[in-house]
Coordinates of C-alpha atoms and ligand atoms in Angstrom, one line a residue:
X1 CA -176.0 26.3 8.9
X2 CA -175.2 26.6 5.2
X3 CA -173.7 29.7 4.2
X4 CA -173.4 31.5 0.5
X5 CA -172.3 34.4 -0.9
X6 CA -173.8 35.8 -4.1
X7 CA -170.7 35.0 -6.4
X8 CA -170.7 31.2 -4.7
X9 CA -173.9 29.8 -6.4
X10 CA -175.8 30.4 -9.7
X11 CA -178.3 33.3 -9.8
X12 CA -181.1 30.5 -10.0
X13 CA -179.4 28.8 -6.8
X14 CA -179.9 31.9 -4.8
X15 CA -182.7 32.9 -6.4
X16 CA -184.2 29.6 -4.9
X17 CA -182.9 30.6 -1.3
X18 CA -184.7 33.8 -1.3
X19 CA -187.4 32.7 -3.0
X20 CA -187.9 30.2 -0.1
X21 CA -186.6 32.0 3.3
X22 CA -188.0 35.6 2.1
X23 CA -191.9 34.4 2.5
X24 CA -194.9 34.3 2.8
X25 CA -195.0 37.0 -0.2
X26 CA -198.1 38.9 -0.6
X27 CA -199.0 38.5 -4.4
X28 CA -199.6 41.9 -6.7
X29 CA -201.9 41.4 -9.4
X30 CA -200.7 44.4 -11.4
X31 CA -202.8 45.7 -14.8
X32 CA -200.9 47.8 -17.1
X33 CA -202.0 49.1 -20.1
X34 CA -199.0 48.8 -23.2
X35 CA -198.5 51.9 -25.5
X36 CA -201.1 51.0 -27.6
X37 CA -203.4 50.1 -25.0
X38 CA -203.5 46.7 -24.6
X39 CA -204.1 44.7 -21.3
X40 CA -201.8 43.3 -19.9
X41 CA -202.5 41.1 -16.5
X42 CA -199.5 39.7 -14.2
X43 CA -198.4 38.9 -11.3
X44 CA -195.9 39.5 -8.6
X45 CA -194.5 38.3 -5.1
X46 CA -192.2 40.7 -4.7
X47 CA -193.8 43.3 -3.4
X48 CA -195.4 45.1 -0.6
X49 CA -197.2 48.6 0.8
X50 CA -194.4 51.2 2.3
X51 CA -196.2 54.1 4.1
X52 CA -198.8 56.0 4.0
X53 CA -198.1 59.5 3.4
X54 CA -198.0 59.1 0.9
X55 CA -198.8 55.9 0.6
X56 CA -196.6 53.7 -1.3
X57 CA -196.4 50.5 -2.7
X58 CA -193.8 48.2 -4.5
X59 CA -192.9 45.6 -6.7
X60 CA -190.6 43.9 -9.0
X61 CA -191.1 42.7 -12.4
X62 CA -187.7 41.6 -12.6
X63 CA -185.6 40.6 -15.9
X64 CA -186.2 37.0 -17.3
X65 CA -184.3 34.5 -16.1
X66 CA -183.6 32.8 -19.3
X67 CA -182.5 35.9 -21.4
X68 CA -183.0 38.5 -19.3
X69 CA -185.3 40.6 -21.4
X70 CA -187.7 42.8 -19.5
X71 CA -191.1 41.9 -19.2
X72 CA -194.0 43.7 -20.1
X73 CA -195.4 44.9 -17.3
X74 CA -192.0 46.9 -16.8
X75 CA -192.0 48.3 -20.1
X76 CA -195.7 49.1 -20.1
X77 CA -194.9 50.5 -16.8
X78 CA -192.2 53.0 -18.3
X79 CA -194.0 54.8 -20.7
X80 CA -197.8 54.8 -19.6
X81 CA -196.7 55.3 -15.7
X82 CA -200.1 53.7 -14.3
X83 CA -201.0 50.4 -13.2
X84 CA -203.4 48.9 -11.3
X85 CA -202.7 46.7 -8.2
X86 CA -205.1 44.1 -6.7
X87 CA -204.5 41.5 -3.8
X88 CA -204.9 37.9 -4.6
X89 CA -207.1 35.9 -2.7
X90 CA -207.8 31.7 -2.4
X91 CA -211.1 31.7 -5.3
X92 CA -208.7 33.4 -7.9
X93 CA -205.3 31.6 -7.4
X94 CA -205.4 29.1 -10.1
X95 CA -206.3 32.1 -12.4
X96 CA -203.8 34.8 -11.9
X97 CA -201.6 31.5 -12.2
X98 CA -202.5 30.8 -15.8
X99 CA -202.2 34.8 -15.9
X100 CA -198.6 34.6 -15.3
X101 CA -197.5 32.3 -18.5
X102 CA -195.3 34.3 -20.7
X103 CA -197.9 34.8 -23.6
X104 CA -196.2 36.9 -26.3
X105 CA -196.5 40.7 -25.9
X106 CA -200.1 42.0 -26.5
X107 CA -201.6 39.0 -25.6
X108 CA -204.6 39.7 -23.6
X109 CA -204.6 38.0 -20.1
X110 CA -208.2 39.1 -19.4
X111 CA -209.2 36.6 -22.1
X112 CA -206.6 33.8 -21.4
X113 CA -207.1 34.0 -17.2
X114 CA -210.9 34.4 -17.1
X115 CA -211.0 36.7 -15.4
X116 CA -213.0 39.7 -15.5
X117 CA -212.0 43.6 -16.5
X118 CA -213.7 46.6 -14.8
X119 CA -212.9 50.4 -15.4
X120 CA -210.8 52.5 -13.1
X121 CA -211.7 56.1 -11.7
X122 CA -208.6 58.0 -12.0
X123 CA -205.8 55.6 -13.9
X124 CA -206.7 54.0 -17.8
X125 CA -205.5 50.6 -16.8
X126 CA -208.7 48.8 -15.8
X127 CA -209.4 46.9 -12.1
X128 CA -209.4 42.8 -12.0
X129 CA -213.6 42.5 -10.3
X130 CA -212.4 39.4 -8.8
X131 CA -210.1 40.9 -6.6
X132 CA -211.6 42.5 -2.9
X133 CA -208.5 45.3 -2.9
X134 CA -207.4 47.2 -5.5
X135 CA -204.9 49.9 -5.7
X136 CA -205.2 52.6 -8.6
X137 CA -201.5 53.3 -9.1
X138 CA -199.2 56.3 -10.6
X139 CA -195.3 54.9 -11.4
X140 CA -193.0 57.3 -9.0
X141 CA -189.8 55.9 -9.7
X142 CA -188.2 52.6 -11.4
X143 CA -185.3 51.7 -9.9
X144 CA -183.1 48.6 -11.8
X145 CA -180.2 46.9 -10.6
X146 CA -178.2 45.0 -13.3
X147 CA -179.3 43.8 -16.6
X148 CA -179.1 40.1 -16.3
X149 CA -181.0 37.5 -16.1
X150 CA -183.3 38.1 -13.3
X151 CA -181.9 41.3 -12.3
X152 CA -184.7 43.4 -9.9
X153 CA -186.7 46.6 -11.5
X154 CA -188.3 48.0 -8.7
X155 CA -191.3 49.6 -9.5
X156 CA -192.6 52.2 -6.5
X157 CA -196.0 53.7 -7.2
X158 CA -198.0 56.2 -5.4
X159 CA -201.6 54.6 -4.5
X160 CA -204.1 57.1 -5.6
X161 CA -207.4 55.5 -4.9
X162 CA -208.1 51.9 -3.3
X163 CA -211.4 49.6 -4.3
X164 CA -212.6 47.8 -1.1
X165 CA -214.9 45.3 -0.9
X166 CA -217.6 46.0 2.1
X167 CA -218.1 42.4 3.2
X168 CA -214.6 41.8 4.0
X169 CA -215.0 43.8 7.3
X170 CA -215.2 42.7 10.9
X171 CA -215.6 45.2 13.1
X172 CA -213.6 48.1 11.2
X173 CA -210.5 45.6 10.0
X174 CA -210.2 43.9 7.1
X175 CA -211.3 40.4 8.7
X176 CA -208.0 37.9 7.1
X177 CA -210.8 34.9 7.0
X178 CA -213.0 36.9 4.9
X179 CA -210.5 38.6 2.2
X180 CA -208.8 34.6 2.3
X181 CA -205.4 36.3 1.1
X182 CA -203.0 33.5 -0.4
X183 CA -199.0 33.8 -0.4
X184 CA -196.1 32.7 -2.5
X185 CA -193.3 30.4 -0.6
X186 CA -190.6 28.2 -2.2
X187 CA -191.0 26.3 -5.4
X188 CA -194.5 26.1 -6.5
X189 CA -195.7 26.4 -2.9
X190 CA -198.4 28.9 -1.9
X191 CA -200.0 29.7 1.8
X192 CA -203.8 30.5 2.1
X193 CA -204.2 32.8 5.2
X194 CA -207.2 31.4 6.6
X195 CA -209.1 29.7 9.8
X196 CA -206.1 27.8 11.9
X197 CA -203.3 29.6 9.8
X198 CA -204.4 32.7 11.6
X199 CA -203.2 34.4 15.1
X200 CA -203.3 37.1 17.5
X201 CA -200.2 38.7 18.5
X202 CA -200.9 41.3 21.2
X203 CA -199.0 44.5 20.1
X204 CA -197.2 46.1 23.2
X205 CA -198.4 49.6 22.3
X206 CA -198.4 52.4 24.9
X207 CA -197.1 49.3 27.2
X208 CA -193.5 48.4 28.7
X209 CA -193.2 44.3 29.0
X210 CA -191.3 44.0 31.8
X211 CA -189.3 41.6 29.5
X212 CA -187.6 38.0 29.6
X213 CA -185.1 38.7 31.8
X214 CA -187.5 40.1 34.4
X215 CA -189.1 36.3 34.1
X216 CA -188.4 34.1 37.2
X217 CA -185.1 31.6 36.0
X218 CA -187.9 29.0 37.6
X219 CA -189.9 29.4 34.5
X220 CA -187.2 29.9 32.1
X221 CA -186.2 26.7 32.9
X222 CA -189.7 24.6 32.6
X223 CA -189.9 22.1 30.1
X224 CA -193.4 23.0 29.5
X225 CA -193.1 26.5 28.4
X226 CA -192.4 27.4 25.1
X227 CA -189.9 30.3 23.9
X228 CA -193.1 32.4 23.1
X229 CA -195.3 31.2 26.1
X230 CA -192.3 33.2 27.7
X231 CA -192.7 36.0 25.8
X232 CA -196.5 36.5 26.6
X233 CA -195.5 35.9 30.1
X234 CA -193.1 39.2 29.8
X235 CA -195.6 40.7 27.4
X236 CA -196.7 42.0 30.8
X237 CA -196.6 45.4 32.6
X238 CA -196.4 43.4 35.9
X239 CA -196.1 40.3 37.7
X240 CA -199.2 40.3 39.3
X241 CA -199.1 40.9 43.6
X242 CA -199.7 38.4 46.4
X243 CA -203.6 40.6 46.9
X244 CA -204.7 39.9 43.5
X245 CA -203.5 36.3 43.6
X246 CA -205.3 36.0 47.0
X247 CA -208.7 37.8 45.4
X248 CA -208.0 35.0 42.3
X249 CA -207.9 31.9 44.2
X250 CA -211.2 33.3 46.3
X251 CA -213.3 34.4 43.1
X252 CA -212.1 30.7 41.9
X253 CA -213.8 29.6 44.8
X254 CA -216.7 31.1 44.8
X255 CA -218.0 30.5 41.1
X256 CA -219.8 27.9 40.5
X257 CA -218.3 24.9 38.0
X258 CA -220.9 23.0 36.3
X259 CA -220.3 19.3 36.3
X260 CA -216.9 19.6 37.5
X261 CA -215.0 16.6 38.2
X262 CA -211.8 16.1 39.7
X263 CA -209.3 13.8 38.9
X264 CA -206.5 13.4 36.5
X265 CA -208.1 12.0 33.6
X266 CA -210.7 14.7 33.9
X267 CA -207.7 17.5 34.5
X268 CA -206.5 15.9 30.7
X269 CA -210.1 16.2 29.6
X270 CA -209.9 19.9 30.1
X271 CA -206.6 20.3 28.4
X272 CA -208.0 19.2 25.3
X273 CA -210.8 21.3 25.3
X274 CA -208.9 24.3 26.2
X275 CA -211.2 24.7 29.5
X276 CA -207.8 26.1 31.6
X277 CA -210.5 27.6 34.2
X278 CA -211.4 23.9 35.0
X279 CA -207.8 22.6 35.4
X280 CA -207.0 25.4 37.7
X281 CA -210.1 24.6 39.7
X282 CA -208.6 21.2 39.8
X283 CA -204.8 23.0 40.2
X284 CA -205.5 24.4 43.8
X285 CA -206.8 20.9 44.8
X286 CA -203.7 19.5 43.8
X287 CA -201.4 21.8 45.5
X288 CA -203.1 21.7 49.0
X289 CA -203.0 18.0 48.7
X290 CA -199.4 18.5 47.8
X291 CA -199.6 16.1 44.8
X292 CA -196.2 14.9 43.5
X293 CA -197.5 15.6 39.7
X294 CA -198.8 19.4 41.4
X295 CA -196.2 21.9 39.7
X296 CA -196.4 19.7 36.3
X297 CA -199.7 20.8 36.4
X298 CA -199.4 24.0 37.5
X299 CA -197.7 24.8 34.3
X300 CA -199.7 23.1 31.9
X301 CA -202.8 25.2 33.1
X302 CA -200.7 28.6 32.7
X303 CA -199.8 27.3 29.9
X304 CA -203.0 26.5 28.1
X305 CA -204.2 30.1 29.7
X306 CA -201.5 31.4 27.3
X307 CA -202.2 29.8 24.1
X308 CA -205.8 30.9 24.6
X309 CA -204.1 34.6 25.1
X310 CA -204.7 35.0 28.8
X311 CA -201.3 36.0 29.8
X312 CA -202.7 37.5 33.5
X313 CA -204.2 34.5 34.5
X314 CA -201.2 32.7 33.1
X315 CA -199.6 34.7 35.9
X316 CA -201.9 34.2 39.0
X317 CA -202.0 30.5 37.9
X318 CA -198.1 30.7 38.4
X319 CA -198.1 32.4 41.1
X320 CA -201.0 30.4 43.1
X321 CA -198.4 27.9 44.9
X322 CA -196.7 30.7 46.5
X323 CA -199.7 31.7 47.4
X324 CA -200.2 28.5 49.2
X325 CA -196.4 28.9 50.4
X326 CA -195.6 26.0 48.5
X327 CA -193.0 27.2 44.9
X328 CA -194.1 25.8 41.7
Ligands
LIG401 C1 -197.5 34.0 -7.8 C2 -196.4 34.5 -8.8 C3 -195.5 35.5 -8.4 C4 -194.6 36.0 -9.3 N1 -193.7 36.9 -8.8 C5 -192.9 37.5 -9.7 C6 -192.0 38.6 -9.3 O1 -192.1 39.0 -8.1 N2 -191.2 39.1 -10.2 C7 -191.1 38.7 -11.5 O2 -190.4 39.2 -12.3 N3 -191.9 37.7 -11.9 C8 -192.8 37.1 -11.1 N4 -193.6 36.1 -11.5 C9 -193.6 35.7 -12.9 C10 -194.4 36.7 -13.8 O3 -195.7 36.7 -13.4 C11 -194.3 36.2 -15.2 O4 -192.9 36.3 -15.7 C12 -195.2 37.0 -16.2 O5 -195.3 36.3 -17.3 C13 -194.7 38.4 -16.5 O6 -195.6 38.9 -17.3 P1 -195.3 40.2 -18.2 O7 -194.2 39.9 -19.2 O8 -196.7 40.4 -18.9 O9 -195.0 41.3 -17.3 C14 -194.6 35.5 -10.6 C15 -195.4 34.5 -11.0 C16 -196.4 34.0 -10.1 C17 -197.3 33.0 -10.6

């Protein structure tokens, strides 16, 4: 490990290390209005939502870096108290790019972004129609820590009133692949949260895991599992009994496996495709004919069961050999 102190590097230097180990930043797109009511369109990665009740959002237009002046959005923000707060998505990342170049004050970024002004209901800075979320905003408090060069203002608005787009919806939830939200990383790096990118965690509400050191040392000690293939493993409430590992390896059994085939290349075949069903099918075969290669396999089919989020077949695939009184 490297290790720093703020006083041991340049601002910029650690500037650089937060900028790049403090990610994936969501990205404000924040409209104020200045005094005399010009647009004024920027953005900003340091920021995110803080509560609900009221809820709260934040973000920091923080003092230039070269001369640390303060930039307009913070002193729009002072005096008119509103702004305007939109998510940015993939389609509009090149623009809200161009809309962060430090034109001189007044300069419209509507016009120099392209992109596309529409009126607010309740605050005078206007909404960016390109973006699917928008936050109407009321400044609560400005906080400001130091007055150099990129010194942080912190700007914490109440939301008053959020624009949602209606075909950004699955089922209730803002679907990630439709809004296509993008990030800010290190350097000039950005993230797109989209297709592979994205993942299901289950969340242990209203559940006890029994944990990882409730996990067998057996399976801590696999070369096949992965640190969070273990953690879905303890995700659990229980280890599944010896009953419902019998009433698994019968239902297996019984159902009918189109075009099964069984032997090793085949048991790869399925690995690739994800089909962990089929490997088991092959699995039991394997461990009544005591194959050498049987616990290798054994965990590459709970394995695969886990990637694909199945952590309690995961477990009666695990627990099948000692079903068969033979330990993985
Ligand atoms: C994606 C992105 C994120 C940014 N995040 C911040 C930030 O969190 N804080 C900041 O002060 N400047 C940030 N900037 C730079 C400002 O957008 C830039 O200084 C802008 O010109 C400020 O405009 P203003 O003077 O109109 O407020 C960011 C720029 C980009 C492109």
């Amino acid at each position: 490990m490297l290790h720093y102190e703020p006083k041991e590097i340049s601002s910029p230097e650690f500037h650089k290390l937060l900028l790049g180990g403090v990610g994936l930043r969501p990205i404000a797109l924040v409209l104020t209005l200045s005094p005399d009511g010009k647009n004024n369109l920027s953005p900003f990665s340091f920021f995110n939502a803080f509560g609900v009740n009221p809820p709260m959002i934040a973000f920091s237009p923080a003092r230039r870096g070269k001369d640390a002046s303060l930039k307009d959005t913070y002193s729009n923000l002072i005096v008119t108290k509103e702004c305007v707060v939109q998510s940015v998505t993939f389609s509009m990342v090149e623009q809200i790019s161009l809309a962060s170049t430090e034109y001189p004050t007044g300069v419209d970024e509507f016009l120099k972004s392209g992109l596309t002004p529409v009126d607010s209901d309740i605050v005078k800075p206007k909404r960016v129609k390109e973006s699917p979320f928008q936050m109407e905003c009321r400044l609560v408090e400005m906080k400001s820590y130091g007055e150099s060069g990129g010194s942080a203002n912190i700007a914490i608005c109440e939301v008053l009133k959020i624009h949602v787009a209606e075909d950004i919806f699955t089922n209730g939830i803002i679907d990630p692949n439709k809004i296509d939200l993008v990030g800010r990383m290190s350097g000039n790096f950005y993230c797109r949260a989209n297709g592979k990118a994205i993942f299901e965690v289950k969340k242990p509400i209203g559940t006890k895991g029994i944990g990882y050191d409730h996990l067998p040392d057996l399976l801590k000690k696999s070369n096949i599992f992965t640190a969070n293939n273990l953690a879905k493993l303890a995700n659990v409430e229980s280890i599944p009994d010896k009953k419902s590992v019998k009433a698994f390896i019968a239902e297996l059994s019984k159902e009918n496996f189109e075009g099964f085939e069984a032997n090793e290349e085949a048991f790869c075949r399925y690995q690739r495709q994800s089909n962990y069903k089929y490997m088991m099918k092959m699995n039991i075969k394997f461990i009544n004919e005591n194959h050498p290669k049987a616990k290798y396999f054994t965990e590459l089919t709970a394995k695969c069961a886990l990637e694909n989020n199945d952590s309690d077949y995961a477990w009666k695939v695990i627990l099948t050999p000692e079903y068969f009184g033979n330990q993985p």
